[in-house]
Coordinates of C-alpha atoms in Angstrom, one line a residue:
M1069 CA 10.6 17.4 23.9
S1070 CA 8.5 16.2 26.9
I1071 CA 6.7 12.5 26.1
A1072 CA 3.9 14.1 26.9
A1073 CA 3.9 16.3 24.2
Q1074 CA 4.3 13.7 21.8
A1075 CA 2.1 11.1 24.0
G1076 CA -0.4 10.3 21.3
L1077 CA 2.2 9.6 18.8
G1078 CA 1.8 5.7 19.1
T1079 CA -2.7 5.9 18.5
A1080 CA -1.8 7.8 15.2
V1081 CA 0.8 5.7 14.1
M1082 CA -1.6 2.5 15.5
D1083 CA -4.7 4.3 13.4
R1084 CA -3.0 4.3 10.2
L1085 CA -1.6 1.4 10.5
A1086 CA -4.8 -0.7 10.7
T1087 CA -5.7 1.9 7.6
L1088 CA -2.5 0.0 5.6
A1089 CA -4.0 -3.5 6.3
G1090 CA -7.4 -2.5 4.9
F1091 CA -5.4 -2.9 1.4
S1092 CA -5.8 -6.5 0.8
E1093 CA -5.7 -8.5 -1.6
D1094 CA -7.6 -11.3 0.8
P1095 CA -10.7 -9.1 2.2
N1096 CA -9.8 -11.8 5.4
N1097 CA -6.1 -11.8 5.9
L1098 CA -3.2 -9.6 4.2
T1099 CA -1.4 -9.9 0.9
R1100 CA -0.6 -6.8 -0.2
R1101 CA 2.2 -7.7 -3.5
Y1102 CA 4.3 -5.5 -5.4
L1103 CA 2.6 -3.5 -8.3
S1104 CA -0.4 -5.5 -7.1
A1105 CA -3.4 -2.9 -7.2
E1106 CA -3.7 -3.1 -3.5
H1107 CA -0.3 -2.0 -3.5
K1108 CA -0.8 1.2 -5.8
Q1109 CA -4.0 2.0 -3.2
A1110 CA -1.4 2.1 -0.4
A1111 CA 2.0 4.1 -1.9
G1112 CA -1.1 6.7 -2.6
Q1113 CA -2.1 6.4 0.6
V1114 CA 1.2 6.8 2.4
K1115 CA 1.9 9.1 -0.8
A1116 CA -1.2 11.9 0.6
W1117 CA 0.4 11.0 4.1
M1118 CA 3.5 12.2 3.2
E1119 CA 2.3 15.5 2.2
E1120 CA 0.4 16.5 5.1
A1121 CA 3.7 16.0 6.9
G1122 CA 4.9 18.8 5.1
M1123 CA 6.6 16.7 2.8
T1124 CA 7.0 16.2 -0.7
A1125 CA 6.7 13.3 -1.9
T1126 CA 6.4 12.0 -5.7
L1127 CA 6.2 7.9 -7.2
D1128 CA 9.8 7.3 -8.4
A1129 CA 10.6 4.6 -11.7
V1130 CA 10.3 1.8 -9.8
G1131 CA 6.9 2.1 -7.3
N1132 CA 9.1 3.8 -4.1
V1133 CA 7.0 6.6 -2.9
V1134 CA 9.4 9.7 -2.3
G1135 CA 8.7 12.1 0.6
R1136 CA 11.5 14.7 0.9
Y1137 CA 11.4 16.9 3.7
E1138 CA 13.5 20.1 2.8
A1139 CA 16.6 21.4 5.3
R1140 CA 16.9 25.0 6.1
R1141 CA 19.7 25.1 2.4
P1142 CA 17.7 24.2 -0.2
G1143 CA 18.9 20.8 -2.0
A1144 CA 21.5 19.9 1.1
P1145 CA 22.1 16.1 1.7
A1146 CA 19.4 14.5 3.0
L1147 CA 19.2 11.5 6.7
L1148 CA 17.0 8.6 4.5
I1149 CA 14.7 6.7 6.3
G1150 CA 12.8 3.7 5.1
S1151 CA 11.4 0.6 5.1
H1152 CA 8.6 -1.3 2.8
I1153 CA 4.7 -1.4 2.1
D1154 CA 4.2 -4.9 0.5
T1155 CA 4.1 -7.9 2.6
V1156 CA 3.6 -11.6 2.0
V1157 CA 0.9 -13.5 1.7
D1158 CA -1.8 -13.6 5.0
A1159 CA 0.7 -11.4 7.1
G1160 CA 1.0 -9.5 9.7
W1161 CA -0.1 -5.3 10.5
Y1162 CA 3.3 -4.2 11.2
D1163 CA 6.4 -6.0 9.5
G1164 CA 7.2 -2.7 7.5
N1165 CA 4.9 -1.0 6.9
L1166 CA 5.3 -0.1 11.1
G1167 CA 9.1 2.8 10.1
V1168 CA 7.4 3.9 6.9
V1169 CA 4.2 5.3 9.5
A1170 CA 6.7 6.0 12.7
A1171 CA 9.1 7.8 9.8
I1172 CA 6.0 9.6 8.3
A1173 CA 5.4 10.4 12.2
C1174 CA 8.3 12.1 12.9
V1175 CA 9.0 14.6 9.8
G1176 CA 5.4 15.0 10.5
E1177 CA 5.4 16.4 14.1
L1178 CA 9.2 18.3 13.0
A1179 CA 6.9 20.2 10.7
R1180 CA 4.2 21.2 13.3
Q1181 CA 7.3 22.8 15.2
G1182 CA 8.0 24.8 12.3
R1183 CA 11.6 22.9 12.4
R1184 CA 14.3 22.2 9.6
L1185 CA 17.4 21.0 10.8
P1186 CA 20.7 21.1 8.3
F1187 CA 20.1 18.1 6.5
A1188 CA 17.0 16.9 4.3
V1189 CA 14.8 14.0 5.6
E1190 CA 14.0 12.0 2.8
V1191 CA 11.4 9.1 4.0
I1192 CA 10.8 5.9 1.4
A1193 CA 8.4 3.4 1.0
F1194 CA 9.7 0.7 -0.4
G1195 CA 7.6 -1.2 -2.6
D1196 CA 9.5 -4.6 -2.4
E1197 CA 11.5 -5.9 0.0
E1198 CA 9.9 -9.2 0.3
G1199 CA 10.3 -10.8 -2.5
S1200 CA 6.2 -12.2 -2.7
R1201 CA 5.3 -12.2 -6.2
F1202 CA 8.5 -11.8 -8.2
P1203 CA 11.0 -14.2 -7.9
A1204 CA 13.3 -11.1 -6.5
T1205 CA 14.1 -9.1 -3.6
L1206 CA 15.1 -6.1 -2.8
T1207 CA 14.3 -4.4 -6.1
C1208 CA 13.3 -1.1 -5.0
S1209 CA 16.1 0.4 -2.3
G1210 CA 18.7 -1.4 -4.4
A1211 CA 17.7 0.9 -7.2
V1212 CA 17.7 4.3 -4.4
A1213 CA 21.1 2.4 -3.9
G1214 CA 22.3 2.8 -7.4
R1215 CA 22.1 -0.8 -7.9
F1216 CA 18.8 -1.0 -10.1
D1217 CA 19.3 -4.8 -12.3
P1218 CA 18.0 -4.4 -16.2
N1219 CA 17.6 -8.1 -15.8
S1220 CA 15.3 -7.9 -12.9
L1221 CA 13.0 -6.7 -15.8
E1222 CA 12.7 -9.2 -16.8
S1223 CA 11.3 -11.6 -13.9
R1224 CA 8.1 -12.8 -14.0
D1225 CA 5.2 -13.3 -12.4
E1226 CA 2.6 -16.5 -11.2
A1227 CA 0.6 -15.6 -14.2
G1228 CA 4.1 -15.1 -16.8
V1229 CA 3.5 -10.8 -16.2
S1230 CA 7.2 -9.5 -15.7
V1231 CA 8.0 -6.9 -13.4
G1232 CA 8.7 -4.3 -16.8
E1233 CA 4.9 -5.4 -17.8
A1234 CA 3.7 -4.4 -14.2
L1235 CA 6.2 -1.3 -13.4
V1236 CA 4.2 0.4 -16.9
D1237 CA 0.9 -0.7 -15.8
F1238 CA 1.3 0.7 -12.2
G1239 CA 1.4 3.8 -13.8
C1240 CA 5.7 4.4 -13.8
D1241 CA 8.0 4.5 -16.2
P1242 CA 11.3 1.2 -16.0
A1243 CA 12.9 3.0 -18.4
A1244 CA 14.5 5.4 -15.7
A1245 CA 15.2 2.9 -13.2
A1246 CA 18.4 3.8 -13.0
A1247 CA 18.5 7.4 -12.9
I1248 CA 16.5 6.8 -10.0
G1249 CA 19.4 5.5 -7.5
R1250 CA 21.5 8.9 -5.0
A1251 CA 24.9 10.7 -5.4
P1252 CA 26.4 8.8 -2.3
G1253 CA 27.0 12.6 -1.1
D1254 CA 23.9 13.6 -1.0
V1255 CA 22.8 10.4 1.5
H1256 CA 24.0 10.8 4.9
G1257 CA 23.1 7.0 5.4
Y1258 CA 19.7 5.3 5.7
V1259 CA 17.9 4.3 9.1
E1260 CA 14.9 1.9 9.5
L1261 CA 12.8 1.3 12.3
H1262 CA 11.3 -2.3 12.0
I1263 CA 9.4 -4.9 14.8
E1264 CA 12.0 -7.2 15.8
Q1265 CA 10.7 -10.4 14.3
G1266 CA 12.3 -12.2 16.8
P1267 CA 11.6 -12.5 20.8
V1268 CA 14.9 -11.0 22.6
L1269 CA 13.2 -8.1 23.5
E1270 CA 10.3 -9.3 25.5
A1271 CA 12.2 -11.9 26.8
E1272 CA 14.6 -9.0 28.0
D1273 CA 11.4 -6.9 29.1
L1274 CA 12.5 -3.6 27.0
P1275 CA 11.1 -1.3 24.2
V1276 CA 13.6 -1.0 22.1
G1277 CA 17.0 -2.2 20.6
V1278 CA 19.9 -1.3 18.5
V1279 CA 20.9 -2.7 16.0
T1280 CA 23.9 -3.9 15.4
A1281 CA 24.2 -5.8 11.7
I1282 CA 21.8 -8.1 9.5
N1283 CA 22.1 -11.3 9.0
G1284 CA 23.4 -12.4 4.7
A1285 CA 21.1 -14.4 3.1
S1286 CA 20.8 -16.8 -0.1
R1287 CA 18.1 -17.8 -1.7
L1288 CA 17.8 -19.9 -4.7
A1289 CA 15.2 -21.9 -7.1
V1290 CA 15.2 -25.6 -6.9
R1291 CA 14.2 -27.6 -9.8
V1292 CA 13.9 -31.6 -9.6
T1293 CA 13.1 -33.2 -13.1
G1294 CA 12.3 -36.9 -12.7
M1295 CA 9.2 -38.8 -15.5
A1296 CA 6.1 -38.4 -15.4
G1297 CA 3.8 -41.6 -14.5
H1298 CA 0.6 -44.1 -13.9
A1299 CA 0.5 -44.5 -9.7
G1300 CA -0.6 -47.3 -10.5
T1301 CA 0.9 -49.2 -13.1
V1302 CA 4.8 -48.1 -12.5
P1303 CA 6.6 -50.4 -10.1
M1304 CA 8.1 -48.2 -7.4
A1305 CA 11.8 -50.4 -7.8
L1306 CA 11.5 -48.2 -11.9
R1307 CA 10.0 -44.9 -9.9
R1308 CA 11.8 -41.9 -11.0
D1309 CA 9.5 -39.6 -8.8
A1310 CA 10.7 -35.9 -8.5
L1311 CA 8.5 -35.5 -5.6
V1312 CA 9.6 -37.9 -3.5
G1313 CA 13.6 -36.6 -4.1
A1314 CA 12.4 -33.1 -3.9
A1315 CA 11.3 -34.8 -0.2
E1316 CA 15.1 -35.9 0.6
M1317 CA 16.9 -33.1 -0.8
I1318 CA 14.4 -30.6 2.1
A1319 CA 15.9 -33.3 4.8
A1320 CA 19.4 -33.0 4.3
V1321 CA 18.2 -28.7 3.9
E1322 CA 17.7 -28.8 7.3
E1323 CA 19.9 -31.2 8.7
V1324 CA 22.7 -29.2 7.0
G1325 CA 21.2 -26.7 9.3
R1326 CA 20.8 -27.6 12.5
G1327 CA 24.6 -28.6 11.9
G1328 CA 26.1 -24.9 10.6
G1329 CA 25.9 -23.7 14.1
D1330 CA 27.0 -19.9 13.9
G1331 CA 23.9 -19.0 13.9
L1332 CA 22.8 -20.6 10.8
V1333 CA 19.6 -20.9 9.4
A1334 CA 18.2 -23.0 6.3
T1335 CA 14.3 -23.0 5.6
V1336 CA 13.0 -24.7 2.0
G1337 CA 9.6 -22.4 2.2
R1338 CA 8.1 -23.7 -0.4
I1339 CA 7.5 -26.5 -3.3
E1340 CA 5.4 -28.2 -5.7
A1341 CA 4.8 -31.4 -7.2
L1342 CA 3.6 -31.7 -10.9
P1343 CA 2.1 -32.3 -12.7
G1344 CA 0.7 -32.0 -9.4
T1345 CA -2.9 -34.7 -10.3
V1346 CA -3.8 -37.5 -7.4
N1347 CA -2.5 -40.4 -9.5
V1348 CA 0.0 -39.6 -11.2
V1349 CA 4.0 -40.3 -10.4
P1350 CA 5.4 -36.5 -9.9
G1351 CA 7.4 -36.2 -12.5
E1352 CA 9.0 -32.7 -11.5
A1353 CA 8.6 -30.8 -8.4
H1354 CA 9.9 -26.9 -7.3
F1355 CA 11.0 -26.1 -3.7
T1356 CA 12.6 -22.6 -2.5
L1357 CA 15.7 -22.6 -0.4
D1358 CA 16.8 -19.8 2.0
V1359 CA 19.9 -20.0 4.1
R1360 CA 21.3 -17.4 6.2
A1361 CA 24.0 -16.4 9.0
P1362 CA 26.0 -13.5 10.1
D1363 CA 29.7 -15.4 9.2
D1364 CA 29.4 -15.0 4.9
D1365 CA 32.1 -18.4 4.9
V1366 CA 29.4 -19.9 7.1
R1367 CA 26.7 -18.9 5.3
R1368 CA 28.5 -19.9 1.3
T1369 CA 29.9 -23.3 3.3
A1370 CA 26.2 -24.4 4.1
V1371 CA 24.6 -23.5 1.3
A1372 CA 27.4 -25.4 -1.0
A1373 CA 26.4 -28.5 0.8
I1374 CA 23.5 -28.5 0.1
Q1375 CA 23.8 -28.1 -3.6
S1376 CA 26.8 -31.0 -3.2
R1377 CA 24.1 -33.5 -1.1
C1378 CA 21.2 -32.6 -3.2
G1379 CA 23.1 -33.7 -6.2
D1380 CA 24.0 -36.8 -4.8
I1381 CA 20.2 -37.9 -4.1
A1382 CA 19.4 -36.5 -7.6
A1383 CA 22.1 -38.7 -9.5
R1384 CA 21.3 -42.0 -7.2
R1385 CA 17.9 -41.6 -8.4
G1386 CA 18.3 -41.0 -11.8
L1387 CA 16.5 -37.8 -11.5
E1388 CA 17.7 -34.0 -12.7
L1389 CA 18.3 -30.7 -10.7
S1390 CA 18.8 -27.1 -11.5
V1391 CA 19.8 -24.8 -8.9
E1392 CA 18.4 -20.9 -9.8
R1393 CA 20.3 -18.2 -7.0
T1394 CA 17.3 -15.8 -7.0
H1395 CA 19.1 -13.7 -4.1
E1396 CA 22.4 -13.2 -2.5
A1397 CA 22.7 -10.2 0.1
V1398 CA 26.5 -10.5 2.6
A1399 CA 26.3 -10.1 6.3
T1400 CA 25.6 -6.0 6.6
G1401 CA 27.2 -4.3 9.9
C1402 CA 25.6 -1.3 11.7
A1403 CA 27.5 2.2 11.4
P1404 CA 28.8 2.1 15.3
W1405 CA 28.3 6.5 15.3
I1406 CA 25.0 5.6 13.8
M1407 CA 24.6 2.9 16.6
D1408 CA 26.2 5.3 19.3
Q1409 CA 23.2 7.9 18.0
F1410 CA 20.4 5.4 18.6
D1411 CA 22.1 4.3 22.0
A1412 CA 21.8 8.3 23.4
A1413 CA 18.6 8.1 21.9
V1414 CA 17.4 5.5 23.9
A1415 CA 19.6 6.4 27.1
R1416 CA 17.4 9.8 26.4
H1417 CA 14.4 8.3 27.2
G1418 CA 15.6 6.1 30.0
I1419 CA 15.1 2.6 28.4
R1420 CA 18.3 0.5 29.1
L1421 CA 19.9 -0.7 26.7
L1422 CA 20.6 -3.4 24.4
R1423 CA 22.6 -3.9 21.0
L1424 CA 21.1 -7.0 18.7
P1425 CA 21.8 -8.9 15.2
S1426 CA 18.9 -9.6 12.9
G1427 CA 18.4 -12.4 12.1
A1428 CA 15.6 -11.2 9.5
G1429 CA 16.5 -9.7 5.6
H1430 CA 15.8 -5.6 5.7
D1431 CA 16.2 -2.5 2.9
A1432 CA 18.8 -1.7 5.0
M1433 CA 20.8 -4.3 3.1
A1434 CA 20.7 -3.1 -0.4
F1435 CA 22.7 0.7 1.4
N1436 CA 25.7 -1.5 2.1
G1437 CA 28.5 -0.7 1.1
F1438 CA 26.5 2.6 -0.4
C1439 CA 25.9 4.7 2.8
P1440 CA 26.3 4.8 6.4
I1441 CA 23.0 2.4 7.4
G1442 CA 22.0 1.9 10.7
M1443 CA 18.5 0.1 12.4
L1444 CA 16.4 0.1 15.1
F1445 CA 13.7 -2.6 16.3
V1446 CA 10.9 -2.3 18.4
R1447 CA 9.7 -5.9 20.4
C1448 CA 6.4 -7.6 18.9
A1449 CA 5.0 -10.7 21.1
G1450 CA 6.5 -13.8 20.8
G1451 CA 8.9 -12.4 18.4
I1452 CA 6.4 -14.4 15.8
S1453 CA 6.0 -12.4 11.8
H1454 CA 5.3 -12.9 8.7
N1455 CA 1.9 -14.1 10.6
P1456 CA -1.8 -12.2 11.2
A1457 CA -1.3 -12.6 15.4
E1458 CA 1.8 -10.7 14.3
S1459 CA 1.8 -7.8 17.2
I1460 CA 3.2 -4.9 18.9
T1461 CA 1.0 -2.7 22.1
V1462 CA 0.5 1.5 21.1
E1463 CA 3.0 2.2 24.2
D1464 CA 5.8 0.6 21.7
A1465 CA 4.6 2.6 18.8
D1466 CA 4.3 5.9 20.3
V1467 CA 8.3 4.3 22.4
G1468 CA 10.0 3.7 19.2
T1469 CA 9.0 6.7 17.1
R1470 CA 9.7 9.0 19.8
V1471 CA 13.1 7.5 19.9
L1472 CA 13.2 7.5 16.2
L1473 CA 12.5 11.2 16.1
D1474 CA 14.9 12.0 19.1
F1475 CA 17.6 10.4 16.9
V1476 CA 16.5 12.7 13.7
E1477 CA 16.3 15.8 16.0
R1478 CA 20.0 15.4 16.7
F1479 CA 21.6 13.8 14.3
E1480 CA 25.3 14.2 13.1
P1481 CA 26.2 12.7 10.5
D1482 CA 29.5 11.5 9.9
G1483 CA 29.7 11.2 13.8

């Protein structure tokens, strides 16, 4: 199909992304958390777009929106294409959302031509990839891959609402969550289009690149307990200040991250001191830890080193330390035969080929070991993401969507 025939895809995708950005808890900045009222609005809009594109669309038991474009032979195995529609707090417009909207545009183009493929295409808008409401992530994509953990229903947000309660309020049936897992024989593979969230494509002056692997990741919730006391009467030498201890631990996190090499990164993204009063020595401090690396042994060694360093600091300062692992994902390699087919689609559009790893986690990780996966990255300005300054061009949105469509049109299962 000619490029000219599809020139409007990028504009249509960007217009729909602008519409999705309007479903936000904050009227001035984009925040859309899993199972919120704004997530429900976005899910309803995505479902309508899927139906408009010729798909049969449903809301599943964990809040995913699933659209199916049937094969020539009804009931044939499917190629899954997905990403997420939840966001971080104060987010950009494109993380996750681009992949969903672009996939819908591809199916809409197939329907416009009246084309059915030898395989079905399922587009999935996952509800929870970011983990910005509940202390877990990849809950929804994991459920589709048959890895739903019933214990996750008991996870609670800051207001004390559990996942199970929120699902019921959302109109879902948490008791059916385990049943939405796909059978391996019903799925040819999973692919995802996503902004790069890094600077490599921009530095290489390329609109798209083919992903080789996704870094493994560990997330931990750390609680440091000391003794609250009067800020004016407790001598410095007698204090058991949880916040100062946490600050020293955070410095140790940075030291381990800087010294690990091999693509290791370690981040403390959130910290809270209690009771949080100006004239009280903090008796408790909480912080989060995110450790990632392309090599799982490097990541695990770093996590162990950080926990050891934090334990030593706590013991020296007379503090108690509690560490809870909230997320663990192994490094995920993309299927070589899917990478080859993405390479071919990129080459057919006259674009220089580039393969690159992903430092960020994605829903594709949930399918590791369940089915072959592949990813296509789209350039984003400055590599900025998880930030309102996140930006892509309409031209790059168009190229990414067209390359994805080309890949789908010529997709050959199992290479």
